[in-house]
Amino acid sequence: MSDDNHTLPYPDASAEHPTLVIPGSDAPAEADAERPTRRRRWPWVLLIVVVLLALLVVAAEFIARSILPGIVRSLVIEQLDLPADQQLDVDAEGVLLPQLIGGRLDTLHLSTDAVTLEGITGAADVTATGIPLRGGDLGGASGTIRIDQAEFTTLLAGTDLPVESVVFDAPNATLGGSFTVFGVAVPLTLTLTPGAAEGDLELTPVGLSIGGLDVDVDGVGSMLGSVGDSLTRTQRICIADQLPAGLTLTGLAIVGSEAVIDIDVDGAIATDPALLEKGVCPR
């Protein structure tokens, strides 16, 4: 019997054979082409993440700056027993987020156009440093209080000087008043240069007018006795009883139409209620 179906011989194992390509199967080439593209996308992804983080930090900083002044204002008003509607501007220096995380503010500015402390009303500007957010003493604080002529008159009301009015003429202040001689009131004006010494108000006489006549300051003491001596010598006046105990007078100068009082603030005023009470003058 003859076989019409011829069987093909097995291919020689030692011979090279062409690789068959299945139509439509080009996946390896496409994968190789996509790898550089994906690698090129990573810098853009990182850039987007960095930008988003930066925006979050800016937003958090903005929120912190929006909230912090209100919190500080409320605390100051409560501690100093000020009116609820007290105008008080608060400004913090530097980037707030690291300071808030660390629990301490570097620098804080407080300012107001009008505040009344122990009966004296004036504009105040105070800078505090090292403010603990979890309780504790301040690192330090100092500032200025600016008062007008009427308030300066009140400041001197408790002294032995015959003060009825005060007129500023920088760098001096002229006091108007009178003294009694043999039952007769004699008008006088006394021009002084104010300053500060060891926490006291210091007044140095530079001019004197009695009954409308200018008088030699150096020679009037012998003419008027004890009255003349009190008018012509440099006087130191304690005003601690007109300020909170935690405030110390460090300087005073007449600038324009205001008396500018420099003060130093005891850092313990944040934790010691006694320092918020009126101070005491030695007797």
Short mmCIF file of C-alpha atoms in Angstrom, two decimals:
data_model
loop_
_atom_site.label_atom_id
_atom_site.label_comp_id
_atom_site.label_asym_id
_atom_site.label_seq_id
_atom_site.Cartn_x
_atom_site.Cartn_y
_atom_site.Cartn_z
CA MET A 1 0.00 0.00 0.00
CA SER A 2 1.30 3.37 -0.97
CA ASP A 3 1.18 6.36 1.42
CA ASP A 4 -0.10 9.54 -0.25
CA ASN A 5 0.52 11.67 2.87
CA HIS A 6 4.16 12.49 3.07
CA THR A 7 5.47 13.27 6.56
CA LEU A 8 7.83 16.23 6.80
CA PRO A 9 11.08 15.53 8.51
CA TYR A 10 11.82 17.06 11.94
CA PRO A 11 13.83 20.26 11.73
CA ASP A 12 17.48 20.05 12.46
CA ALA A 13 18.09 21.14 16.08
CA SER A 14 21.47 22.60 15.16
CA ALA A 15 20.09 24.91 12.50
CA GLU A 16 18.92 28.49 13.06
CA HIS A 17 15.27 29.11 12.71
CA PRO A 18 13.54 32.49 12.15
CA THR A 19 11.42 33.78 14.98
CA LEU A 20 7.76 33.86 14.20
CA VAL A 21 6.06 37.15 14.79
CA ILE A 22 2.44 36.97 15.75
CA PRO A 23 0.57 39.71 13.97
CA GLY A 24 -0.49 42.57 16.30
CA SER A 25 1.85 41.44 19.11
CA ASP A 26 4.14 44.53 19.46
CA ALA A 27 3.64 44.96 23.31
CA PRO A 28 7.34 44.74 24.23
CA ALA A 29 8.20 47.59 21.88
CA GLU A 30 5.40 49.74 23.28
CA ALA A 31 6.45 49.02 26.91
CA ASP A 32 9.99 50.08 26.11
CA ALA A 33 8.69 53.28 24.60
CA GLU A 34 6.52 54.09 27.68
CA ARG A 35 9.26 53.72 30.31
CA PRO A 36 11.07 57.02 29.53
CA THR A 37 7.72 58.82 29.42
CA ARG A 38 6.80 57.59 32.88
CA ARG A 39 10.22 58.53 34.23
CA ARG A 40 9.81 62.02 32.78
CA ARG A 41 6.50 62.47 34.64
CA TRP A 42 8.02 62.04 38.13
CA PRO A 43 9.60 65.54 38.35
CA TRP A 44 6.24 67.08 37.51
CA VAL A 45 4.50 64.99 40.17
CA LEU A 46 7.06 66.04 42.79
CA LEU A 47 6.74 69.67 41.75
CA ILE A 48 2.95 69.53 42.15
CA VAL A 49 3.29 67.94 45.61
CA VAL A 50 5.76 70.64 46.71
CA VAL A 51 3.48 73.39 45.43
CA LEU A 52 0.49 71.89 47.24
CA LEU A 53 2.46 71.63 50.49
CA ALA A 54 3.61 75.22 50.12
CA LEU A 55 0.02 76.35 49.59
CA LEU A 56 -1.05 74.45 52.72
CA VAL A 57 1.70 76.11 54.77
CA VAL A 58 0.71 79.55 53.46
CA ALA A 59 -2.94 78.84 54.26
CA ALA A 60 -2.05 77.64 57.77
CA GLU A 61 0.11 80.74 58.32
CA PHE A 62 -2.73 82.95 57.13
CA ILE A 63 -5.17 81.24 59.49
CA ALA A 64 -2.73 81.57 62.39
CA ARG A 65 -2.28 85.29 61.74
CA SER A 66 -6.04 85.72 61.54
CA ILE A 67 -6.77 83.92 64.81
CA LEU A 68 -3.80 84.85 67.03
CA PRO A 69 -4.50 88.61 67.38
CA GLY A 70 -8.01 87.94 68.67
CA ILE A 71 -6.76 85.44 71.23
CA VAL A 72 -4.02 87.76 72.49
CA ARG A 73 -6.40 90.72 72.61
CA SER A 74 -8.88 88.76 74.72
CA LEU A 75 -6.17 87.68 77.17
CA VAL A 76 -4.78 91.20 77.59
CA ILE A 77 -8.23 92.71 78.12
CA GLU A 78 -9.04 90.05 80.70
CA GLN A 79 -5.75 90.36 82.60
CA LEU A 80 -5.79 94.19 82.73
CA ASP A 81 -9.54 94.35 83.37
CA LEU A 82 -10.09 96.61 80.36
CA PRO A 83 -13.44 97.32 78.69
CA ALA A 84 -14.66 94.60 76.32
CA ASP A 85 -14.61 97.04 73.40
CA GLN A 86 -11.04 98.21 74.11
CA GLN A 87 -9.23 99.00 70.86
CA LEU A 88 -6.00 96.97 70.75
CA ASP A 89 -3.86 96.11 67.74
CA VAL A 90 -1.75 92.95 67.86
CA ASP A 91 1.07 92.08 65.48
CA ALA A 92 3.47 89.12 65.65
CA GLU A 93 6.86 89.08 63.93
CA GLY A 94 8.33 86.27 61.87
CA VAL A 95 6.78 83.07 60.52
CA LEU A 96 4.20 81.94 63.07
CA LEU A 97 3.87 78.21 62.41
CA PRO A 98 7.32 77.19 63.75
CA GLN A 99 6.77 79.47 66.76
CA LEU A 100 3.36 77.98 67.49
CA ILE A 101 4.75 74.46 67.21
CA GLY A 102 7.62 75.40 69.52
CA GLY A 103 5.20 76.92 72.04
CA ARG A 104 6.80 80.39 72.19
CA LEU A 105 6.35 83.56 70.14
CA ASP A 106 9.50 85.51 69.33
CA THR A 107 8.13 89.06 69.31
CA LEU A 108 4.67 90.54 69.81
CA HIS A 109 3.66 94.20 69.36
CA LEU A 110 0.64 95.61 71.20
CA SER A 111 -0.61 99.12 70.52
CA THR A 112 -3.66 101.22 71.28
CA ASP A 113 -4.61 104.84 70.72
CA ALA A 114 -6.21 105.16 74.16
CA VAL A 115 -6.07 103.01 77.28
CA THR A 116 -6.70 103.89 80.94
CA LEU A 117 -4.36 102.42 83.55
CA GLU A 118 -4.80 103.45 87.19
CA GLY A 119 -6.61 106.64 86.21
CA ILE A 120 -4.10 107.81 83.58
CA THR A 121 -5.27 107.68 79.95
CA GLY A 122 -2.89 107.65 77.03
CA ALA A 123 -1.74 105.87 73.90
CA ALA A 124 0.40 102.80 74.51
CA ASP A 125 2.85 100.81 72.42
CA VAL A 126 4.47 97.73 73.98
CA THR A 127 6.82 95.12 72.52
CA ALA A 128 7.10 91.76 74.27
CA THR A 129 9.63 89.03 73.52
CA GLY A 130 9.75 85.33 74.37
CA ILE A 131 6.01 84.92 74.93
CA PRO A 132 5.23 81.40 76.23
CA LEU A 133 2.05 79.89 74.81
CA ARG A 134 1.66 77.28 77.53
CA GLY A 135 2.06 79.59 80.51
CA GLY A 136 5.10 81.18 82.16
CA ASP A 137 6.92 84.49 82.41
CA LEU A 138 7.64 86.71 79.42
CA GLY A 139 11.20 86.88 78.18
CA GLY A 140 10.97 90.67 78.44
CA ALA A 141 8.84 93.66 77.51
CA SER A 142 9.18 97.40 77.14
CA GLY A 143 7.24 100.22 75.56
CA THR A 144 5.97 103.77 75.69
CA ILE A 145 2.90 105.55 77.01
CA ARG A 146 2.03 108.92 75.47
CA ILE A 147 -0.13 111.33 77.45
CA ASP A 148 -1.35 114.88 76.78
CA GLN A 149 -1.08 118.00 78.93
CA ALA A 150 -4.26 117.30 80.90
CA GLU A 151 -3.11 113.78 81.84
CA PHE A 152 0.34 115.09 82.79
CA THR A 153 -1.40 117.56 85.11
CA THR A 154 -3.20 114.62 86.74
CA LEU A 155 0.12 112.79 87.06
CA LEU A 156 1.53 115.71 89.11
CA ALA A 157 -1.63 116.28 91.14
CA GLY A 158 -0.31 114.35 94.13
CA THR A 159 2.93 116.35 94.41
CA ASP A 160 3.74 119.40 96.54
CA LEU A 161 4.02 121.58 93.44
CA PRO A 162 1.33 124.25 92.93
CA VAL A 163 -0.02 122.69 89.75
CA GLU A 164 -3.28 123.86 88.23
CA SER A 165 -2.38 123.52 84.56
CA VAL A 166 0.45 122.30 82.34
CA VAL A 167 1.56 123.58 78.92
CA PHE A 168 4.09 121.66 76.84
CA ASP A 169 6.86 123.48 75.01
CA ALA A 170 9.34 120.74 74.09
CA PRO A 171 11.57 119.79 75.74
CA ASN A 172 10.01 121.61 78.71
CA ALA A 173 6.69 121.71 80.54
CA THR A 174 5.41 124.91 82.12
CA LEU A 175 3.31 124.52 85.26
CA GLY A 176 0.76 127.18 86.15
CA GLY A 177 -0.46 127.65 89.72
CA SER A 178 -0.21 129.88 92.78
CA PHE A 179 1.11 130.00 96.31
CA THR A 180 -0.10 131.94 99.31
CA VAL A 181 1.86 134.75 100.99
CA PHE A 182 0.26 136.45 104.00
CA GLY A 183 -3.11 135.11 102.96
CA VAL A 184 -2.79 136.41 99.41
CA ALA A 185 -2.67 134.05 96.41
CA VAL A 186 0.30 134.89 94.21
CA PRO A 187 0.21 133.44 90.67
CA LEU A 188 3.31 131.74 89.31
CA THR A 189 4.54 129.73 86.35
CA LEU A 190 7.33 127.22 86.71
CA THR A 191 9.13 125.83 83.66
CA LEU A 192 10.61 122.37 84.15
CA THR A 193 12.52 119.82 82.10
CA PRO A 194 11.06 116.40 82.95
CA GLY A 195 12.98 113.16 82.97
CA ALA A 196 13.29 109.90 84.90
CA ALA A 197 15.72 108.64 87.54
CA GLU A 198 15.62 105.18 89.16
CA GLY A 199 11.93 104.76 88.41
CA ASP A 200 10.94 108.23 89.66
CA LEU A 201 9.77 111.26 87.72
CA GLU A 202 12.51 113.92 87.81
CA LEU A 203 11.70 117.61 87.34
CA THR A 204 14.51 120.12 86.81
CA PRO A 205 13.53 123.85 87.07
CA VAL A 206 14.77 126.06 84.23
CA GLY A 207 12.51 129.13 84.59
CA LEU A 208 10.22 130.83 87.08
CA SER A 209 7.75 133.69 86.88
CA ILE A 210 6.02 135.12 89.98
CA GLY A 211 3.18 137.59 89.63
CA GLY A 212 4.01 137.95 85.94
CA LEU A 213 7.68 138.83 86.57
CA ASP A 214 10.55 136.55 85.59
CA VAL A 215 12.66 135.58 88.59
CA ASP A 216 16.18 134.21 88.81
CA VAL A 217 15.76 130.55 89.67
CA ASP A 218 19.05 130.39 91.59
CA GLY A 219 18.31 133.42 93.77
CA VAL A 220 14.61 132.99 94.54
CA GLY A 221 15.20 130.31 97.20
CA SER A 222 16.60 132.82 99.70
CA MET A 223 13.74 135.26 98.94
CA LEU A 224 10.84 132.85 99.50
CA GLY A 225 12.35 130.49 102.06
CA SER A 226 11.00 126.93 102.02
CA VAL A 227 8.48 127.77 99.31
CA GLY A 228 11.22 129.07 97.04
CA ASP A 229 13.41 126.06 97.78
CA SER A 230 10.67 123.61 96.75
CA LEU A 231 10.14 125.52 93.52
CA THR A 232 13.77 125.84 92.46
CA ARG A 233 15.41 122.54 93.38
CA THR A 234 15.33 119.44 91.18
CA GLN A 235 12.57 117.20 92.44
CA ARG A 236 12.16 113.47 92.23
CA ILE A 237 8.55 112.33 92.41
CA CYS A 238 7.48 108.74 92.84
CA ILE A 239 4.64 107.80 90.49
CA ALA A 240 4.74 104.06 91.17
CA ASP A 241 1.37 104.36 92.91
CA GLN A 242 -0.13 105.56 89.62
CA LEU A 243 1.11 102.63 87.54
CA PRO A 244 0.71 98.83 87.77
CA ALA A 245 3.44 97.38 89.99
CA GLY A 246 4.91 95.45 87.06
CA LEU A 247 5.69 98.67 85.17
CA THR A 248 8.81 100.75 85.87
CA LEU A 249 9.39 104.28 84.58
CA THR A 250 12.68 104.39 82.64
CA GLY A 251 12.40 107.67 80.77
CA LEU A 252 10.22 110.71 80.15
CA ALA A 253 10.48 113.45 77.53
CA ILE A 254 8.22 116.11 76.05
CA VAL A 255 7.83 115.47 72.33
CA GLY A 256 5.55 117.87 70.48
CA SER A 257 2.21 118.01 72.28
CA GLU A 258 2.76 114.82 74.28
CA ALA A 259 4.76 113.50 77.19
CA VAL A 260 6.39 110.24 76.11
CA ILE A 261 6.91 107.89 79.04
CA ASP A 262 9.27 104.95 78.56
CA ILE A 263 8.45 101.89 80.63
CA ASP A 264 10.00 98.52 81.37
CA VAL A 265 7.66 95.59 82.03
CA ASP A 266 8.48 92.83 84.50
CA GLY A 267 8.25 89.50 82.63
CA ALA A 268 6.55 87.94 85.65
CA ILE A 269 3.51 90.17 85.08
CA ALA A 270 2.11 87.31 82.98
CA THR A 271 2.00 84.98 86.00
CA ASP A 272 1.92 87.20 89.11
CA PRO A 273 -1.45 88.98 89.61
CA ALA A 274 0.15 91.29 92.21
CA LEU A 275 2.16 92.97 89.46
CA LEU A 276 -1.10 94.10 87.83
CA GLU A 277 -2.15 95.96 90.97
CA LYS A 278 -1.22 99.57 91.66
CA GLY A 279 2.37 100.03 92.82
CA VAL A 280 3.51 101.53 96.14
CA CYS A 281 5.69 104.58 96.79
CA PRO A 282 8.11 104.48 99.73
CA ARG A 283 7.21 106.83 102.59
#
